[in-house]
Coordinates of C-alpha atoms and ligand atoms in Angstrom, one line a residue:
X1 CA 23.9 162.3 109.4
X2 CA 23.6 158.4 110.0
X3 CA 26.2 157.5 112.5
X4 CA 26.5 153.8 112.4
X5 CA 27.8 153.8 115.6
X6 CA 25.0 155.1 117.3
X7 CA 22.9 152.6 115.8
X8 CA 25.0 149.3 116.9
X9 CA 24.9 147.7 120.0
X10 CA 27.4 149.3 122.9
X11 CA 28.8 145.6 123.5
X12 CA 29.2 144.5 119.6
X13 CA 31.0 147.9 119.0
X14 CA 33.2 147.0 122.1
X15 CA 33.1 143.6 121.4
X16 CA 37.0 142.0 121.1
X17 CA 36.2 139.5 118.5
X18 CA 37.4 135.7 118.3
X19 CA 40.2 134.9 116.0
X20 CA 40.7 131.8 114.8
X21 CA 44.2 129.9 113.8
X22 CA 43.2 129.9 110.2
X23 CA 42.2 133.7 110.7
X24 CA 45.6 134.6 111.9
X25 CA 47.8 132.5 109.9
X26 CA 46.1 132.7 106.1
X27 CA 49.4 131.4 104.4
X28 CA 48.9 128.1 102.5
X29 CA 52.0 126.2 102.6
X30 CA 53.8 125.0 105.8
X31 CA 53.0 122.3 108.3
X32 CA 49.5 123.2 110.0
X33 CA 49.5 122.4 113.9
X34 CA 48.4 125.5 114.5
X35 CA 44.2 124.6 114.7
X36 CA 44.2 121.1 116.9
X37 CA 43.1 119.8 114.0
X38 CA 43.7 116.1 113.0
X39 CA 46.4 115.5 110.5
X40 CA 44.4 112.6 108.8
X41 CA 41.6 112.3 106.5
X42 CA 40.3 114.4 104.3
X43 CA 37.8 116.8 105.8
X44 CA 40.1 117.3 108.7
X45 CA 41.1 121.1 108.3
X46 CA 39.5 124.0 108.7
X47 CA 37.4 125.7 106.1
X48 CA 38.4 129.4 105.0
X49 CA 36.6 131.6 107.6
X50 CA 36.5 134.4 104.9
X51 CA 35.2 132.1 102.3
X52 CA 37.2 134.1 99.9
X53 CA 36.8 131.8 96.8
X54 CA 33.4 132.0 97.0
X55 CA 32.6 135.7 97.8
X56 CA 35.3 136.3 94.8
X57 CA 32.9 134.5 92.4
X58 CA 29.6 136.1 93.9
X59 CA 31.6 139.2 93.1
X60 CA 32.3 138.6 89.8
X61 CA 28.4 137.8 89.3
X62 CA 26.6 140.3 91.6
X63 CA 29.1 143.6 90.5
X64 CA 29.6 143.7 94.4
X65 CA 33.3 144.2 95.8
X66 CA 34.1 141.3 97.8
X67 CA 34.4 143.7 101.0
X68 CA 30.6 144.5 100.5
X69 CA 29.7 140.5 101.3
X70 CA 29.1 138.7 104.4
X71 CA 28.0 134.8 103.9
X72 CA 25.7 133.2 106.4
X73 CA 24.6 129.4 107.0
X74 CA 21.3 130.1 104.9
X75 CA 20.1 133.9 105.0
X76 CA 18.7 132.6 108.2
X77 CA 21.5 133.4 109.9
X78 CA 22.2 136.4 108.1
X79 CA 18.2 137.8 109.6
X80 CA 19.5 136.3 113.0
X81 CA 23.5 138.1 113.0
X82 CA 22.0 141.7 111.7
X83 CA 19.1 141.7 114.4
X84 CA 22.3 141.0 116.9
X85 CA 24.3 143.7 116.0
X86 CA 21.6 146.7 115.8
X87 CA 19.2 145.6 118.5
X88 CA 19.3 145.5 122.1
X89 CA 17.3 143.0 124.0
X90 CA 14.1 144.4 126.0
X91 CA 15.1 147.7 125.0
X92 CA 14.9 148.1 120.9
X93 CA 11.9 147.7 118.1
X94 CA 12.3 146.2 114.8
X95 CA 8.9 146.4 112.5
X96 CA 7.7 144.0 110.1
X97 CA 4.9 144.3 107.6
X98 CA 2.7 141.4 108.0
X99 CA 1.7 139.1 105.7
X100 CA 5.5 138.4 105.1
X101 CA 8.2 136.0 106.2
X102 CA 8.1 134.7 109.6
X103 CA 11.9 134.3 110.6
X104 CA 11.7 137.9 111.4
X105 CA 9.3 137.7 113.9
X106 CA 10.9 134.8 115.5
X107 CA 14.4 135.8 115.2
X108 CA 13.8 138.9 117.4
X109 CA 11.7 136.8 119.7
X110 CA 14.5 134.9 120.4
X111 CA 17.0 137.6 120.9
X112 CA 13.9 139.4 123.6
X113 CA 13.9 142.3 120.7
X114 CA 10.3 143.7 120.8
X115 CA 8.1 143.9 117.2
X116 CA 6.0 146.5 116.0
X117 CA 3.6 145.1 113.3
X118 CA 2.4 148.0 110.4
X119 CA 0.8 146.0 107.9
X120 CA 0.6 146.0 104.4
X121 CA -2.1 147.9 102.8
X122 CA -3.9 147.2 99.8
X123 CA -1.5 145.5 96.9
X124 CA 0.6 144.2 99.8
X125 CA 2.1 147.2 100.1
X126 CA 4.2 148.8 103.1
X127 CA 1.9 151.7 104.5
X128 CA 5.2 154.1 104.8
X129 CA 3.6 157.2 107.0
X130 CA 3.0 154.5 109.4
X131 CA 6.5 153.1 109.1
X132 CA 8.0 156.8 108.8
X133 CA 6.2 157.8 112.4
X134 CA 7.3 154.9 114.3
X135 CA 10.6 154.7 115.8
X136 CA 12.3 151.6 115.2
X137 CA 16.3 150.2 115.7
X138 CA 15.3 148.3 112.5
X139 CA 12.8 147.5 109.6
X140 CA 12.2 144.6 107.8
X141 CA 11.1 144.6 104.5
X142 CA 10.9 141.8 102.2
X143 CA 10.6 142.2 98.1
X144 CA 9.6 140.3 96.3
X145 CA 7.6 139.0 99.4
X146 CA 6.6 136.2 100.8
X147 CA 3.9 135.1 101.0
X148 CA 2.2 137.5 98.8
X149 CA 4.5 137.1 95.7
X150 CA 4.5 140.6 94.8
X151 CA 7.6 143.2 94.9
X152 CA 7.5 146.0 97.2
X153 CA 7.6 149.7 95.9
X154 CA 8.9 153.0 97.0
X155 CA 12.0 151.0 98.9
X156 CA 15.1 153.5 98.0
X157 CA 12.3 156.5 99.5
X158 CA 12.0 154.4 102.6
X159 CA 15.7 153.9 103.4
X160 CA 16.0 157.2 102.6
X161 CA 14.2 158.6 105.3
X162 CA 13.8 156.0 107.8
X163 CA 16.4 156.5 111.0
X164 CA 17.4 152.8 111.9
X165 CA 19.0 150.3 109.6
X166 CA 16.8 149.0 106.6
X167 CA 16.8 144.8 105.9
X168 CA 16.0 144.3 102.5
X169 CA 15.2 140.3 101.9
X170 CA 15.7 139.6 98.3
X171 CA 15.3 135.6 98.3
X172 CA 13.2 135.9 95.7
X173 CA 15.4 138.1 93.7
X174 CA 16.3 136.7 90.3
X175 CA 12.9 135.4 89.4
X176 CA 11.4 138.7 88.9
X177 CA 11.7 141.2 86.4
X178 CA 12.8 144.3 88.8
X179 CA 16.6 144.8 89.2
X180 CA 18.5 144.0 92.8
X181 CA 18.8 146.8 95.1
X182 CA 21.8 145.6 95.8
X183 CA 24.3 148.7 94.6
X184 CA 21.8 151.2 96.3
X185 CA 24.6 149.7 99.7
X186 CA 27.0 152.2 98.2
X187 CA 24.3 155.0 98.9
X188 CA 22.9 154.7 101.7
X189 CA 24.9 153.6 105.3
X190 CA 21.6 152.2 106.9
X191 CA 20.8 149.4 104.0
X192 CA 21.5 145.6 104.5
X193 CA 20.4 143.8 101.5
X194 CA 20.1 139.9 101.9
X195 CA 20.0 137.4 99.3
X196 CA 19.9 133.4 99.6
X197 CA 21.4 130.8 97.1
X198 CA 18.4 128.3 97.9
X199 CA 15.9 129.8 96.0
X200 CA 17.0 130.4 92.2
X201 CA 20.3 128.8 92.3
X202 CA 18.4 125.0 93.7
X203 CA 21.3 125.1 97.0
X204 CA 18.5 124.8 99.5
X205 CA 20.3 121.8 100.9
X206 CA 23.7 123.4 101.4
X207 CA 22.6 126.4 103.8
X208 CA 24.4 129.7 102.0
X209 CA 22.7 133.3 102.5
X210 CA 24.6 136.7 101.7
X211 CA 24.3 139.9 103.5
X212 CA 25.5 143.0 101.2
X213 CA 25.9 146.0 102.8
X214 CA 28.8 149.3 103.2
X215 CA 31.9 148.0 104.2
X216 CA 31.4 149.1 108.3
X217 CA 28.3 147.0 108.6
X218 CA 29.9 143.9 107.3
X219 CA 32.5 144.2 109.2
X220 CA 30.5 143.8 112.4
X221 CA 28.5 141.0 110.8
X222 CA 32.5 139.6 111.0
X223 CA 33.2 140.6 114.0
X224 CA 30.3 138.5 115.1
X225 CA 29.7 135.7 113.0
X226 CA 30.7 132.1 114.1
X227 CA 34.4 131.9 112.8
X228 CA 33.8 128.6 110.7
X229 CA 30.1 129.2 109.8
X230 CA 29.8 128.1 105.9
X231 CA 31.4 124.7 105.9
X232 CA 33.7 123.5 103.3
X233 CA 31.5 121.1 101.2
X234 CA 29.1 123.7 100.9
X235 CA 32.0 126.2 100.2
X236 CA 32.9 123.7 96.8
X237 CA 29.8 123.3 95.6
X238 CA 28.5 126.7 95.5
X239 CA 32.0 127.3 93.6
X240 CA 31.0 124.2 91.4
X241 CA 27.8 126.0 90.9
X242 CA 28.3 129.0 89.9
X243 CA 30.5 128.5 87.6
X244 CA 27.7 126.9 85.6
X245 CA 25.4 129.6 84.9
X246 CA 24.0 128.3 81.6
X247 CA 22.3 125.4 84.2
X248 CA 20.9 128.2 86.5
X249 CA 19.7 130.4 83.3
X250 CA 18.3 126.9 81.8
X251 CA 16.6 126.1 85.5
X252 CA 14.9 129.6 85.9
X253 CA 13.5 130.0 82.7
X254 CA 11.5 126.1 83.0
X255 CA 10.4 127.4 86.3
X256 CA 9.2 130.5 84.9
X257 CA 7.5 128.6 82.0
X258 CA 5.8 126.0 84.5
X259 CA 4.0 129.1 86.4
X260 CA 2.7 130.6 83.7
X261 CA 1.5 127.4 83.1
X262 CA 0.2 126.6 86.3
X263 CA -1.4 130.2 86.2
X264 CA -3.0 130.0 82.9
X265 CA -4.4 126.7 84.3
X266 CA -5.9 128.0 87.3
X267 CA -7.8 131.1 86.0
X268 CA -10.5 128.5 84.6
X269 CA -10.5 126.3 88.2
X270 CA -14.0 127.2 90.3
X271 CA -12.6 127.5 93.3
X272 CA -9.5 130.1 92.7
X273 CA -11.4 133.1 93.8
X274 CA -7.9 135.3 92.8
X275 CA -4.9 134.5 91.7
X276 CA -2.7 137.4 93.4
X277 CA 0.3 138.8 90.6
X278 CA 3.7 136.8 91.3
X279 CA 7.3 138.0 91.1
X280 CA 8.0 134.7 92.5
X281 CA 8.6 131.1 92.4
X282 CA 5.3 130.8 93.9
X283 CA 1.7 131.7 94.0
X284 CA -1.0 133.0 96.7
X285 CA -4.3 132.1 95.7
X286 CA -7.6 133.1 97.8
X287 CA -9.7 129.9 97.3
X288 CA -13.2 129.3 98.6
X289 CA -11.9 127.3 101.1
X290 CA -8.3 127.0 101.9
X291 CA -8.8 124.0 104.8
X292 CA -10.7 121.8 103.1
X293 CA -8.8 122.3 99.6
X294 CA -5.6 121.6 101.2
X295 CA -6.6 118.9 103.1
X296 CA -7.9 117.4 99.5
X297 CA -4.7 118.2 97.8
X298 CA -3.3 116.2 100.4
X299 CA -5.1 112.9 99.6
X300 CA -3.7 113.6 96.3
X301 CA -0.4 113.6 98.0
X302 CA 0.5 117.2 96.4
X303 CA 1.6 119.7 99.9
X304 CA 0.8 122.9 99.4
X305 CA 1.2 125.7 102.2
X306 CA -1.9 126.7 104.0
X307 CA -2.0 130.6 104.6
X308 CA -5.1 130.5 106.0
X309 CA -4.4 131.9 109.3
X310 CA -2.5 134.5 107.4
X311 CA -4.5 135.4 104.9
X312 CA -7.9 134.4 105.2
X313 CA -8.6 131.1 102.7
X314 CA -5.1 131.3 100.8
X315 CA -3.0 129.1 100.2
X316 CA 0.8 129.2 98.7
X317 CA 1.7 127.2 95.5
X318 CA 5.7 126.8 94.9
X319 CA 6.3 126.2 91.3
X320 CA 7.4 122.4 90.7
X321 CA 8.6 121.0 86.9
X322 CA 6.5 119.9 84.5
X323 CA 5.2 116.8 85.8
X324 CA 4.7 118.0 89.7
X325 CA 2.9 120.9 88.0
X326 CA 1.0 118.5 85.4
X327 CA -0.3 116.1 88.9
X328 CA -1.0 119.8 91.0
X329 CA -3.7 120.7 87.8
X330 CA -5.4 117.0 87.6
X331 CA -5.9 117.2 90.9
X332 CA -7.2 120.1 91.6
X333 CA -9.2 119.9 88.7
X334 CA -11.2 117.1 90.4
X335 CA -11.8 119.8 93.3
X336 CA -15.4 121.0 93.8
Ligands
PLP401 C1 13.2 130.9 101.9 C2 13.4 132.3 102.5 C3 14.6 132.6 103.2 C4 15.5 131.5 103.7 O1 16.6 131.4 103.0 P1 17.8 130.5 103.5 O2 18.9 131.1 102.8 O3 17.4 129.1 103.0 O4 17.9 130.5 105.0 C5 14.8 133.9 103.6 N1 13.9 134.9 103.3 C6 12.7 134.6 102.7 C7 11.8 135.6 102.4 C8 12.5 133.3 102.2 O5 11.3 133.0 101.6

């Protein structure tokens, strides 16, 4: 049996966490001089340290109770709050399956938490014997992924079997066909699911990530997170926005239209040596020669990513609008 308890760190489980005015006192009306805050101006108090509003709305859309959501300044800091719960500095392992995202790597450098690379095989994916004989507080896996494009399989067999917790990055989520993981959290006790709102929903700018997960491991990520974490103008506007889900339909469908466009495009472009399949809003394409093409594109003044030391001669395309997309095919077109 999975014993979350066993799995968290001693001092987290012990931890006496920090409780904030506004935590303590979540009445509305009154006379506030309960915060030290300043009784002028008009982002003087406080935001909501449960973000209720907005977790109520992400509810509402995602089918998840509110309990099963913890918001984090981008899922940044979601990655960064799980690997400080479940792993102990110079003493636990997470793994990652390289090529993917590289917060994961650098998040556990930074909290001394040692990584165990198992690649992924051929398709991009994981190689689960590997992953199932190595021992490991925590695995990351991320699906769709980046920078491949393509969406993991045999996940659900994975967290079923593997001992530590599970951290399922689903940025890329609502561009691809395949549905969320996100109710398998009321399975299984070792699954963290993460999801960002600037990806699909265009809120890069306003920092909001959500970690979904049984009710016991969010309540550690609260019993650790920094009280005031999603501030209050990013609070409104991801209200604002979700209540317009016609616009974010509207958005991802164009996006979707531009990179078929983009891919049709590139099939008949010399140096596009493969055009690897895309559950994203981007493409990896293995080129003749990623250096000199970027450095080309650049002259253009079109940045794309250069994954050549991560993939040899690939490069990563994110998928613009209809003019960015339009200038990114004239000028590679006058590549050779
Ligand atoms: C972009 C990206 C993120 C970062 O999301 P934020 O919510 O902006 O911090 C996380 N994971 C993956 C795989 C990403 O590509």
């Amino acid at each position: 049996m999975f014993d979350i308890e066993k799995i968290v760190r001693p001092n987290i489980l012990k931890l006496k966490p920090y409780s904030s005015a506004r935590h303590e006192f979540e009445g509305r009306s009154g006379i506030f001089l309960d915060a030290n805050e300043n009784p002028y101006g008009i982002h003087n108090r406080y935001p909501d340290p449960t973000q209720i509003e907005v977790r109520k709305l992400i509810s509402k859309q995602k089918s998840i109770t509110v309990e099963n959501i913890c918001l984090g300044n981008g899922s940044d800091e979601i990655i960064d709050l799980a690997v400080r719960i479940f792993c102990e500095p110079q003493k636990d392992k997470v793994i990652i399956c390289p090529p993917t995202y590289g917060m994961y790597e650098v998040v556990a450098a930074i909290n001394d938490v040692e990584v165990i690379h198992i690649p992924l095989l051929n398709g991009f994916q994981p190689d689960v014997s590997k992953i199932f004989a190595t021992e490991a507080k925590m695995l990351f896996l991320c699906s769709p992924n980046n920078p491949t494009g393509n969406c993991l399989n045999g996940i659900e067999q994975i967290i079923q079997n593997f001992k530590g917790i599970v951290f399922v990055d689903e940025a890329y989520i609502d561009f691809c066909k395949e549905k969320s993981l996100i109710q398998l959290i009321h399975t299984y006790p070792n699954l963290i699911i993460s999801q960002t709102f600037s990806k699909a929903y265009g809120l890069a700018g306003i920092r909001i990530g959500a970690a979904f997960a049984n009710t016991k491991i969010i309540d550690l990520f609260y019993k650790i997170k920094p009280p005031y974490n999603i501030n209050e103008l990013s609070q409104n506007q991801l209200i604002k926005s979700l209540s317009d889900y016609k616009l974010f339909e509207e958005n991802l469908e164009n996006i979707l239209i531009q990179k078929a466009r983009l891919i049709a495009a590139l099939k008949v472009v010399e140096t596009v040596k493969c055009i690897y399949p895309s559950d994203a809003n981007f493409i990896l394409l293995e080129v003749t020669d990623a250096d000199d093409l970027y450095q080309f594109l650049l002259t253009h003044n079109v940045i794309i990513r250069n994954r050549n030391s991560v993939i040899p001669n690939c490069i990563r395309i994110t998928i613009g609008n209809g003019d960015e997309t339009t200038q990114l095919i004239n000028a590679i077109k006058l590549y050779h």
